[in-house]
PDB file of C-alpha atoms in Angstrom:
ATOM      1  CA  MET A  28       3.855  15.140 -16.181  1.00  0.00           C
ATOM      2  CA  ARG A  29       3.112  12.110 -17.069  1.00  0.00           C
ATOM      3  CA  LYS A  30       2.228   9.182 -14.436  1.00  0.00           C
ATOM      4  CA  PHE A  31       3.570   5.763 -14.751  1.00  0.00           C
ATOM      5  CA  LEU A  32       3.343   2.909 -12.522  1.00  0.00           C
ATOM      6  CA  ILE A  33       5.429   0.438 -10.752  1.00  0.00           C
ATOM      7  CA  TYR A  34       3.502  -2.791  -9.724  1.00  0.00           C
ATOM      8  CA  SER A  35       5.302  -6.074  -7.694  1.00  0.00           C
ATOM      9  CA  LEU A  36       3.978  -8.601  -5.569  1.00  0.00           C
ATOM     10  CA  ILE A  37       4.385  -6.565  -2.434  1.00  0.00           C
ATOM     11  CA  GLY A  38       3.158  -3.001  -3.352  1.00  0.00           C
ATOM     12  CA  LEU A  39       1.321  -0.502  -5.958  1.00  0.00           C
ATOM     13  CA  HIS A  40       3.280   2.980  -5.855  1.00  0.00           C
ATOM     14  CA  ILE A  41       2.393   6.253  -8.678  1.00  0.00           C
ATOM     15  CA  CYS A  42       5.659   8.325  -8.659  1.00  0.00           C
ATOM     16  CA  SER A  43       5.895  11.128 -10.939  1.00  0.00           C
ATOM     17  CA  LEU A  44       9.344  11.376 -12.922  1.00  0.00           C
ATOM     18  CA  PRO A  45      11.377  13.988 -13.682  1.00  0.00           C
ATOM     19  CA  LYS A  46      13.519  11.872 -14.888  1.00  0.00           C
ATOM     20  CA  ILE A  47      13.642   9.113 -16.350  1.00  0.00           C
ATOM     21  CA  SER A  48      17.045   8.433 -14.367  1.00  0.00           C
ATOM     22  CA  MET A  49      15.721   9.024 -10.972  1.00  0.00           C
ATOM     23  CA  ILE A  50      13.087   6.256  -9.556  1.00  0.00           C
ATOM     24  CA  GLU A  51      11.245   6.065  -6.766  1.00  0.00           C
ATOM     25  CA  ASN A  52      12.065   2.118  -5.462  1.00  0.00           C
ATOM     26  CA  LEU A  53       9.537  -0.140  -3.854  1.00  0.00           C
ATOM     27  CA  ASN A  54      11.419   1.083  -0.554  1.00  0.00           C
ATOM     28  CA  ASN A  55      10.789   4.691  -1.104  1.00  0.00           C
ATOM     29  CA  SER A  56      14.751   5.356  -1.490  1.00  0.00           C
ATOM     30  CA  VAL A  57      16.104   6.680  -4.781  1.00  0.00           C
ATOM     31  CA  ILE A  58      18.505   5.122  -6.944  1.00  0.00           C
ATOM     32  CA  THR A  59      20.151   7.411  -8.667  1.00  0.00           C
ATOM     33  CA  ASP A  60      24.094   5.869  -8.818  1.00  0.00           C
ATOM     34  CA  THR A  61      24.685   3.521 -11.524  1.00  0.00           C
ATOM     35  CA  GLN A  62      27.192   0.330 -10.589  1.00  0.00           C
ATOM     36  CA  THR A  63      29.355  -1.883 -13.177  1.00  0.00           C
ATOM     37  CA  ILE A  64      30.739  -4.623 -13.095  1.00  0.00           C
ATOM     38  CA  SER A  65      33.913  -6.083 -14.654  1.00  0.00           C
ATOM     39  CA  SER A  66      31.994  -6.325 -18.030  1.00  0.00           C
ATOM     40  CA  ASN A  67      31.144  -3.359 -17.926  1.00  0.00           C
ATOM     41  CA  LEU A  68      27.237  -4.825 -17.310  1.00  0.00           C
ATOM     42  CA  GLU A  69      24.659  -2.393 -14.677  1.00  0.00           C
ATOM     43  CA  THR A  70      23.629  -3.603 -12.043  1.00  0.00           C
ATOM     44  CA  LYS A  71      21.054  -0.926 -10.905  1.00  0.00           C
ATOM     45  CA  GLU A  72      18.285  -2.227  -9.542  1.00  0.00           C
ATOM     46  CA  LEU A  73      15.646  -1.143 -11.460  1.00  0.00           C
ATOM     47  CA  ASN A  74      11.327  -1.484 -11.307  1.00  0.00           C
ATOM     48  CA  TRP A  75       9.610  -2.601 -13.966  1.00  0.00           C
ATOM     49  CA  TYR A  76       6.702  -0.115 -14.414  1.00  0.00           C
ATOM     50  CA  PHE A  77       4.833   1.252 -17.690  1.00  0.00           C
ATOM     51  CA  GLN A  78       2.329   4.382 -19.057  1.00  0.00           C
ATOM     52  CA  ILE A  79      -1.391   3.138 -18.604  1.00  0.00           C
ATOM     53  CA  ARG A  80      -3.063   3.435 -21.600  1.00  0.00           C
ATOM     54  CA  ASN A  81      -6.948   2.563 -21.749  1.00  0.00           C
ATOM     55  CA  ASP A  82      -9.231   1.561 -24.356  1.00  0.00           C
ATOM     56  CA  GLY A  83      -7.167  -0.882 -26.109  1.00  0.00           C
ATOM     57  CA  ILE A  84      -4.141   0.923 -26.459  1.00  0.00           C
ATOM     58  CA  PRO A  85      -1.000  -0.704 -24.795  1.00  0.00           C
ATOM     59  CA  PRO A  86       1.127   0.387 -22.192  1.00  0.00           C
ATOM     60  CA  ASN A  87       4.614   2.770 -22.847  1.00  0.00           C
ATOM     61  CA  ALA A  88       7.429   1.413 -21.484  1.00  0.00           C
ATOM     62  CA  PRO A  89      10.566   3.013 -19.842  1.00  0.00           C
ATOM     63  CA  LYS A  90      12.453   4.559 -22.654  1.00  0.00           C
ATOM     64  CA  GLU A  91      15.988   3.018 -20.609  1.00  0.00           C
ATOM     65  CA  SER A  92      14.104  -0.618 -21.056  1.00  0.00           C
ATOM     66  CA  LYS A  93      14.111   0.053 -24.538  1.00  0.00           C
ATOM     67  CA  ARG A  94      18.255  -1.199 -25.394  1.00  0.00           C
ATOM     68  CA  PHE A  95      17.731  -4.290 -22.318  1.00  0.00           C
ATOM     69  CA  ILE A  96      13.812  -5.426 -23.887  1.00  0.00           C
ATOM     70  CA  ALA A  97      16.387  -5.617 -27.198  1.00  0.00           C
ATOM     71  CA  ASN A  98      19.281  -7.171 -25.667  1.00  0.00           C
ATOM     72  CA  TYR A  99      18.068 -10.218 -23.041  1.00  0.00           C
ATOM     73  CA  ASP A 100      14.934 -11.229 -24.587  1.00  0.00           C
ATOM     74  CA  SER A 101      12.797  -9.715 -21.508  1.00  0.00           C
ATOM     75  CA  TYR A 102       9.562  -9.700 -23.043  1.00  0.00           C
ATOM     76  CA  TYR A 103       6.005  -7.470 -21.985  1.00  0.00           C
ATOM     77  CA  LEU A 104       4.503  -7.001 -25.053  1.00  0.00           C
ATOM     78  CA  GLY A 105       3.381 -10.028 -27.594  1.00  0.00           C
ATOM     79  CA  ASP A 106       1.703 -10.130 -30.691  1.00  0.00           C
ATOM     80  CA  THR A 107       0.243  -6.244 -31.203  1.00  0.00           C
ATOM     81  CA  SER A 108      -0.739  -6.876 -34.630  1.00  0.00           C
ATOM     82  CA  SER A 109      -3.214  -8.952 -33.893  1.00  0.00           C
ATOM     83  CA  LYS A 110      -6.294  -9.209 -31.238  1.00  0.00           C
ATOM     84  CA  VAL A 111      -3.981 -12.233 -28.898  1.00  0.00           C
ATOM     85  CA  ILE A 112      -3.220 -11.458 -25.273  1.00  0.00           C
ATOM     86  CA  TYR A 113      -1.467 -14.144 -22.696  1.00  0.00           C
ATOM     87  CA  LEU A 114      -2.665 -15.348 -18.794  1.00  0.00           C
ATOM     88  CA  THR A 115       0.059 -15.468 -16.334  1.00  0.00           C
ATOM     89  CA  PHE A 116      -0.537 -15.479 -13.013  1.00  0.00           C
ATOM     90  CA  ASP A 117       1.894 -15.227  -9.587  1.00  0.00           C
ATOM     91  CA  GLU A 118       2.138 -18.094  -7.307  1.00  0.00           C
ATOM     92  CA  GLY A 119       3.957 -17.251  -4.150  1.00  0.00           C
ATOM     93  CA  TYR A 120       2.005 -19.172  -2.193  1.00  0.00           C
ATOM     94  CA  GLU A 121      -1.394 -20.525  -1.743  1.00  0.00           C
ATOM     95  CA  ASN A 122      -3.948 -19.557  -1.035  1.00  0.00           C
ATOM     96  CA  GLY A 123      -6.767 -21.701  -1.369  1.00  0.00           C
ATOM     97  CA  PHE A 124      -8.018 -20.547  -5.231  1.00  0.00           C
ATOM     98  CA  THR A 125      -5.769 -22.872  -7.383  1.00  0.00           C
ATOM     99  CA  PRO A 126      -8.240 -24.987  -7.590  1.00  0.00           C
ATOM    100  CA  GLU A 127     -10.958 -23.347  -9.006  1.00  0.00           C
ATOM    101  CA  ILE A 128      -8.872 -20.775 -11.075  1.00  0.00           C
ATOM    102  CA  LEU A 129      -7.633 -24.397 -12.910  1.00  0.00           C
ATOM    103  CA  ASP A 130     -11.706 -25.816 -12.857  1.00  0.00           C
ATOM    104  CA  ILE A 131     -12.221 -22.189 -15.041  1.00  0.00           C
ATOM    105  CA  LEU A 132      -8.703 -22.108 -17.255  1.00  0.00           C
ATOM    106  CA  LYS A 133     -10.239 -26.209 -17.749  1.00  0.00           C
ATOM    107  CA  ASN A 134     -14.057 -25.038 -19.099  1.00  0.00           C
ATOM    108  CA  ASN A 135     -12.733 -22.170 -20.872  1.00  0.00           C
ATOM    109  CA  ASN A 136     -10.084 -23.752 -23.005  1.00  0.00           C
ATOM    110  CA  VAL A 137      -7.672 -21.490 -22.057  1.00  0.00           C
ATOM    111  CA  PRO A 138      -3.733 -21.719 -22.132  1.00  0.00           C
ATOM    112  CA  ALA A 139      -1.982 -19.532 -18.664  1.00  0.00           C
ATOM    113  CA  ALA A 140       0.983 -19.703 -17.108  1.00  0.00           C
ATOM    114  CA  PHE A 141       1.672 -20.100 -13.206  1.00  0.00           C
ATOM    115  CA  PHE A 142       5.471 -18.604 -11.856  1.00  0.00           C
ATOM    116  CA  VAL A 143       5.761 -20.010  -8.410  1.00  0.00           C
ATOM    117  CA  VAL A 144       9.007 -20.468  -6.510  1.00  0.00           C
ATOM    118  CA  LYS A 145      10.343 -23.617  -5.266  1.00  0.00           C
ATOM    119  CA  PRO A 146       7.822 -23.955  -1.870  1.00  0.00           C
ATOM    120  CA  TYR A 147       5.471 -23.806  -3.815  1.00  0.00           C
ATOM    121  CA  ILE A 148       6.711 -26.820  -5.894  1.00  0.00           C
ATOM    122  CA  LYS A 149       7.725 -28.575  -3.253  1.00  0.00           C
ATOM    123  CA  GLN A 150       4.190 -28.286  -0.808  1.00  0.00           C
ATOM    124  CA  ASN A 151       1.669 -28.739  -3.634  1.00  0.00           C
ATOM    125  CA  PRO A 152       3.153 -31.338  -5.872  1.00  0.00           C
ATOM    126  CA  ASP A 153      -1.038 -32.443  -7.532  1.00  0.00           C
ATOM    127  CA  LEU A 154      -1.469 -28.998  -8.769  1.00  0.00           C
ATOM    128  CA  ILE A 155       1.911 -28.505 -10.758  1.00  0.00           C
ATOM    129  CA  LYS A 156       1.107 -32.221 -11.677  1.00  0.00           C
ATOM    130  CA  ARG A 157      -2.261 -31.177 -12.497  1.00  0.00           C
ATOM    131  CA  MET A 158      -1.669 -27.336 -14.260  1.00  0.00           C
ATOM    132  CA  VAL A 159       1.028 -29.299 -16.469  1.00  0.00           C
ATOM    133  CA  ASP A 160      -1.497 -32.490 -17.090  1.00  0.00           C
ATOM    134  CA  GLU A 161      -3.836 -29.911 -18.036  1.00  0.00           C
ATOM    135  CA  GLY A 162      -1.515 -28.021 -20.563  1.00  0.00           C
ATOM    136  CA  HIS A 163      -0.837 -25.114 -18.699  1.00  0.00           C
ATOM    137  CA  LEU A 164       3.083 -23.742 -18.513  1.00  0.00           C
ATOM    138  CA  VAL A 165       4.708 -24.043 -14.665  1.00  0.00           C
ATOM    139  CA  CYS A 166       7.600 -21.492 -15.206  1.00  0.00           C
ATOM    140  CA  ASN A 167      10.270 -20.028 -13.278  1.00  0.00           C
ATOM    141  CA  HIS A 168      10.208 -17.299 -10.145  1.00  0.00           C
ATOM    142  CA  SER A 169      12.825 -18.670  -8.426  1.00  0.00           C
ATOM    143  CA  THR A 170      13.620 -19.900  -5.961  1.00  0.00           C
ATOM    144  CA  THR A 171      13.436 -17.482  -2.496  1.00  0.00           C
ATOM    145  CA  HIS A 172      12.085 -14.535  -4.234  1.00  0.00           C
ATOM    146  CA  PRO A 173      14.450 -11.934  -3.999  1.00  0.00           C
ATOM    147  CA  SER A 174      15.384  -8.822  -5.697  1.00  0.00           C
ATOM    148  CA  MET A 175      17.415 -11.396  -9.072  1.00  0.00           C
ATOM    149  CA  ALA A 176      19.150  -7.797  -9.101  1.00  0.00           C
ATOM    150  CA  SER A 177      20.538  -7.548  -5.864  1.00  0.00           C
ATOM    151  CA  ILE A 178      22.291 -10.667  -6.630  1.00  0.00           C
ATOM    152  CA  THR A 179      25.553  -9.414  -8.815  1.00  0.00           C
ATOM    153  CA  ASP A 180      27.715 -12.714  -7.410  1.00  0.00           C
ATOM    154  CA  LYS A 181      26.250 -15.177 -11.219  1.00  0.00           C
ATOM    155  CA  ASP A 182      26.792 -18.469  -9.149  1.00  0.00           C
ATOM    156  CA  LYS A 183      24.495 -17.704  -6.707  1.00  0.00           C
ATOM    157  CA  PHE A 184      22.278 -15.932  -8.900  1.00  0.00           C
ATOM    158  CA  ASN A 185      21.950 -19.551 -10.929  1.00  0.00           C
ATOM    159  CA  LYS A 186      21.050 -21.938  -7.855  1.00  0.00           C
ATOM    160  CA  GLU A 187      18.228 -18.999  -7.664  1.00  0.00           C
ATOM    161  CA  PHE A 188      17.190 -21.033 -11.345  1.00  0.00           C
ATOM    162  CA  SER A 189      18.493 -23.997 -10.728  1.00  0.00           C
ATOM    163  CA  ASN A 190      16.683 -24.698  -7.305  1.00  0.00           C
ATOM    164  CA  VAL A 191      13.659 -24.229  -8.564  1.00  0.00           C
ATOM    165  CA  GLU A 192      14.452 -26.155 -12.078  1.00  0.00           C
ATOM    166  CA  GLU A 193      15.705 -29.073  -9.567  1.00  0.00           C
ATOM    167  CA  GLU A 194      12.918 -29.417  -7.733  1.00  0.00           C
ATOM    168  CA  TYR A 195      10.313 -29.139 -10.877  1.00  0.00           C
ATOM    169  CA  LYS A 196      12.090 -31.748 -12.886  1.00  0.00           C
ATOM    170  CA  ASN A 197      12.039 -34.243  -9.135  1.00  0.00           C
ATOM    171  CA  LEU A 198       7.961 -33.839  -9.945  1.00  0.00           C
ATOM    172  CA  ILE A 199       7.718 -33.335 -13.757  1.00  0.00           C
ATOM    173  CA  GLY A 200      10.493 -35.631 -14.985  1.00  0.00           C
ATOM    174  CA  GLU A 201      10.940 -33.150 -17.338  1.00  0.00           C
ATOM    175  CA  ASP A 202      12.859 -29.417 -18.050  1.00  0.00           C
ATOM    176  CA  ILE A 203      11.009 -26.392 -17.065  1.00  0.00           C
ATOM    177  CA  PRO A 204       9.789 -23.865 -19.326  1.00  0.00           C
ATOM    178  CA  LYS A 205      12.148 -21.453 -19.963  1.00  0.00           C
ATOM    179  CA  PHE A 206      10.659 -18.479 -19.180  1.00  0.00           C
ATOM    180  CA  PHE A 207      11.579 -16.170 -16.066  1.00  0.00           C
ATOM    181  CA  ARG A 208       8.706 -13.387 -13.872  1.00  0.00           C
ATOM    182  CA  PRO A 209      11.696 -11.561 -11.858  1.00  0.00           C
ATOM    183  CA  PRO A 210      10.258 -11.074  -8.517  1.00  0.00           C
ATOM    184  CA  MET A 211       8.653  -7.838  -7.316  1.00  0.00           C
ATOM    185  CA  GLY A 212       9.196  -6.479 -11.194  1.00  0.00           C
ATOM    186  CA  LYS A 213      13.090  -5.951  -9.996  1.00  0.00           C
ATOM    187  CA  TYR A 214      15.908  -5.987 -12.506  1.00  0.00           C
ATOM    188  CA  SER A 215      19.451  -5.091 -13.615  1.00  0.00           C
ATOM    189  CA  GLU A 216      20.592  -5.159 -16.644  1.00  0.00           C
ATOM    190  CA  THR A 217      22.984  -7.483 -15.349  1.00  0.00           C
ATOM    191  CA  SER A 218      20.436  -9.552 -14.036  1.00  0.00           C
ATOM    192  CA  LEU A 219      18.319  -9.559 -17.641  1.00  0.00           C
ATOM    193  CA  LYS A 220      21.301 -10.918 -18.777  1.00  0.00           C
ATOM    194  CA  TYR A 221      22.725 -13.413 -16.054  1.00  0.00           C
ATOM    195  CA  THR A 222      18.700 -15.140 -17.398  1.00  0.00           C
ATOM    196  CA  LYS A 223      20.027 -14.191 -20.678  1.00  0.00           C
ATOM    197  CA  ASP A 224      22.443 -16.875 -20.686  1.00  0.00           C
ATOM    198  CA  LEU A 225      20.808 -19.481 -18.595  1.00  0.00           C
ATOM    199  CA  GLY A 226      18.772 -19.718 -22.020  1.00  0.00           C
ATOM    200  CA  TYR A 227      15.392 -17.667 -20.216  1.00  0.00           C
ATOM    201  CA  LYS A 228      13.146 -15.249 -21.760  1.00  0.00           C
ATOM    202  CA  SER A 229      12.296 -12.493 -19.042  1.00  0.00           C
ATOM    203  CA  ILE A 230       8.024 -12.699 -19.160  1.00  0.00           C
ATOM    204  CA  PHE A 231       7.353  -8.061 -17.944  1.00  0.00           C
ATOM    205  CA  TRP A 232       3.821  -7.450 -18.179  1.00  0.00           C
ATOM    206  CA  SER A 233       1.540  -5.179 -20.103  1.00  0.00           C
ATOM    207  CA  PHE A 234      -1.130  -5.397 -17.040  1.00  0.00           C
ATOM    208  CA  ALA A 235      -1.519  -5.767 -13.328  1.00  0.00           C
ATOM    209  CA  TYR A 236      -3.474  -4.244 -10.902  1.00  0.00           C
ATOM    210  CA  HIS A 237      -3.776  -3.956  -6.808  1.00  0.00           C
ATOM    211  CA  ASP A 238      -4.966  -7.788  -6.792  1.00  0.00           C
ATOM    212  CA  TRP A 239      -2.537  -8.762  -4.224  1.00  0.00           C
ATOM    213  CA  ASP A 240      -3.185  -7.647  -0.690  1.00  0.00           C
ATOM    214  CA  ILE A 241      -5.054 -10.111   0.711  1.00  0.00           C
ATOM    215  CA  LYS A 242      -6.203  -8.509   3.059  1.00  0.00           C
ATOM    216  CA  ASN A 243      -7.552  -5.542   0.744  1.00  0.00           C
ATOM    217  CA  GLN A 244      -9.192  -6.922  -2.394  1.00  0.00           C
ATOM    218  CA  PRO A 245     -10.457  -5.633  -4.945  1.00  0.00           C
ATOM    219  CA  GLU A 246     -14.389  -4.467  -5.803  1.00  0.00           C
ATOM    220  CA  LYS A 247     -15.947  -6.838  -8.050  1.00  0.00           C
ATOM    221  CA  THR A 248     -17.488  -4.826 -10.614  1.00  0.00           C
ATOM    222  CA  LYS A 249     -14.523  -1.902 -10.550  1.00  0.00           C
ATOM    223  CA  ALA A 250     -12.279  -4.712 -10.693  1.00  0.00           C
ATOM    224  CA  LYS A 251     -13.820  -6.364 -13.664  1.00  0.00           C
ATOM    225  CA  GLU A 252     -14.227  -3.000 -15.443  1.00  0.00           C
ATOM    226  CA  THR A 253     -10.307  -2.214 -14.644  1.00  0.00           C
ATOM    227  CA  ILE A 254      -9.432  -4.889 -16.667  1.00  0.00           C
ATOM    228  CA  LEU A 255     -11.474  -5.448 -19.404  1.00  0.00           C
ATOM    229  CA  LYS A 256     -10.477  -1.260 -19.861  1.00  0.00           C
ATOM    230  CA  ARG A 257      -7.018  -1.567 -20.123  1.00  0.00           C
ATOM    231  CA  THR A 258      -6.758  -4.944 -22.355  1.00  0.00           C
ATOM    232  CA  HIS A 259      -4.928  -4.394 -25.523  1.00  0.00           C
ATOM    233  CA  ASN A 260      -3.486  -6.662 -27.848  1.00  0.00           C
ATOM    234  CA  GLY A 261      -0.540  -8.029 -27.160  1.00  0.00           C
ATOM    235  CA  GLY A 262      -1.375  -7.937 -23.442  1.00  0.00           C
ATOM    236  CA  ILE A 263       0.399 -10.033 -21.268  1.00  0.00           C
ATOM    237  CA  ILE A 264      -1.828 -10.156 -18.396  1.00  0.00           C
ATOM    238  CA  LEU A 265      -0.239 -10.574 -14.880  1.00  0.00           C
ATOM    239  CA  LEU A 266      -2.873 -11.851 -11.840  1.00  0.00           C
ATOM    240  CA  HIS A 267      -2.563 -13.394  -8.474  1.00  0.00           C
ATOM    241  CA  ALA A 268      -4.009 -15.959  -7.667  1.00  0.00           C
ATOM    242  CA  VAL A 269      -4.399 -15.482  -4.233  1.00  0.00           C
ATOM    243  CA  SER A 270      -6.623 -12.616  -5.589  1.00  0.00           C
ATOM    244  CA  LYS A 271     -10.624 -13.868  -3.903  1.00  0.00           C
ATOM    245  CA  THR A 272     -11.689 -10.681  -7.114  1.00  0.00           C
ATOM    246  CA  ASN A 273     -10.359 -12.517  -9.425  1.00  0.00           C
ATOM    247  CA  THR A 274     -11.099 -15.732  -9.187  1.00  0.00           C
ATOM    248  CA  GLU A 275     -14.809 -14.632  -8.523  1.00  0.00           C
ATOM    249  CA  ILE A 276     -14.036 -12.803 -12.267  1.00  0.00           C
ATOM    250  CA  LEU A 277     -12.274 -14.639 -13.983  1.00  0.00           C
ATOM    251  CA  ASP A 278     -14.843 -16.507 -16.176  1.00  0.00           C
ATOM    252  CA  ASP A 279     -17.057 -13.343 -16.572  1.00  0.00           C
ATOM    253  CA  VAL A 280     -13.329 -11.466 -17.432  1.00  0.00           C
ATOM    254  CA  ILE A 281     -12.822 -14.722 -19.692  1.00  0.00           C
ATOM    255  CA  LYS A 282     -16.057 -14.555 -21.582  1.00  0.00           C
ATOM    256  CA  GLU A 283     -15.468 -10.975 -21.751  1.00  0.00           C
ATOM    257  CA  TRP A 284     -12.631 -10.975 -23.572  1.00  0.00           C
ATOM    258  CA  LYS A 285     -13.657 -13.829 -25.993  1.00  0.00           C
ATOM    259  CA  SER A 286     -16.348 -12.058 -27.076  1.00  0.00           C
ATOM    260  CA  MET A 287     -14.790  -8.998 -27.737  1.00  0.00           C
ATOM    261  CA  GLY A 288     -12.412 -10.965 -30.559  1.00  0.00           C
ATOM    262  CA  TYR A 289      -8.779 -12.010 -28.366  1.00  0.00           C
ATOM    263  CA  GLU A 290      -7.986 -15.216 -28.076  1.00  0.00           C
ATOM    264  CA  ILE A 291      -5.544 -15.951 -25.299  1.00  0.00           C
ATOM    265  CA  LYS A 292      -2.135 -17.882 -26.386  1.00  0.00           C
ATOM    266  CA  PRO A 293       0.635 -19.650 -24.526  1.00  0.00           C
ATOM    267  CA  LEU A 294       4.006 -17.747 -24.000  1.00  0.00           C
ATOM    268  CA  THR A 295       5.429 -20.078 -26.523  1.00  0.00           C
ATOM    269  CA  GLU A 296       3.567 -18.693 -29.247  1.00  0.00           C
ATOM    270  CA  LEU A 297       5.823 -15.051 -27.794  1.00  0.00           C
ATOM    271  CA  PRO A 298       7.103 -13.117 -31.022  1.00  0.00           C
ATOM    272  CA  ASP A 299      11.051 -14.075 -32.057  1.00  0.00           C
ATOM    273  CA  THR A 300      11.585 -10.547 -31.202  1.00  0.00           C
ATOM    274  CA  PRO A 301      10.188  -8.458 -27.998  1.00  0.00           C
ATOM    275  CA  ILE A 302       8.626  -5.753 -29.170  1.00  0.00           C
ATOM    276  CA  PHE A 303       9.062  -2.154 -27.339  1.00  0.00           C
ATOM    277  CA  LEU A 304       6.462   0.766 -27.492  1.00  0.00           C
ATOM    278  CA  HIS A 305       7.194   4.648 -26.252  1.00  0.00           C
ATOM    279  CA  GLU A 306       6.583   7.923 -27.364  1.00  0.00           C
TER     280      GLU A 306
END
């Protein structure tokens, strides 16, 4: 029985899946019923997960996500035909490490995407301006960091986006790039459809690890080994900028990626058509 990983901002679960249709969520409850709305879109909350494969092999996605990825501009991989990766950071709050992360990115001439919530923009305007000025993408991570699958009212759903859009435009004077990371990796067919209707691509990931808990940070050598062992063509790398470990190893990791022949590209250079891998 294969092991699959579910990654989120608030927790890491390893679960064996006797049936793909039965998934343990982050609250340790089991979701088995499929609700529908009038448009016949599923509203069942799903958690993003994938099968880890080491040594440069891209991970397989869950079988049930195939049509979602194909139909709703959802990405967990980029171009798997060449040695490119896409570096992304989630910013739920500022823990004092982002300035150093930006220094490292600048010194290595590497682009990244920062997924931010509305309060982050409001509380850290200088950092947002610096991200933009130095060529990085600042992207939408919602207003209040909810499970987007839990919001079936389209007006309320859209507000989670528009509040961030307004805050960003008031600060930068431009529209926010149309990439969205679902908070906690929670989604439904409905939420992906609503996201696409707003002109966004949903950005999941093919690498993440337990880096978000500031009171339980991974050991540096082990963390670096984990990241490099699981780097693969087309990888969308999710790191949390609150992590002390990530900040301390980032320069070494970037240099190792480059020595391995990887080019780090912005999300704007993702393939036009989402890629899906499943055995």
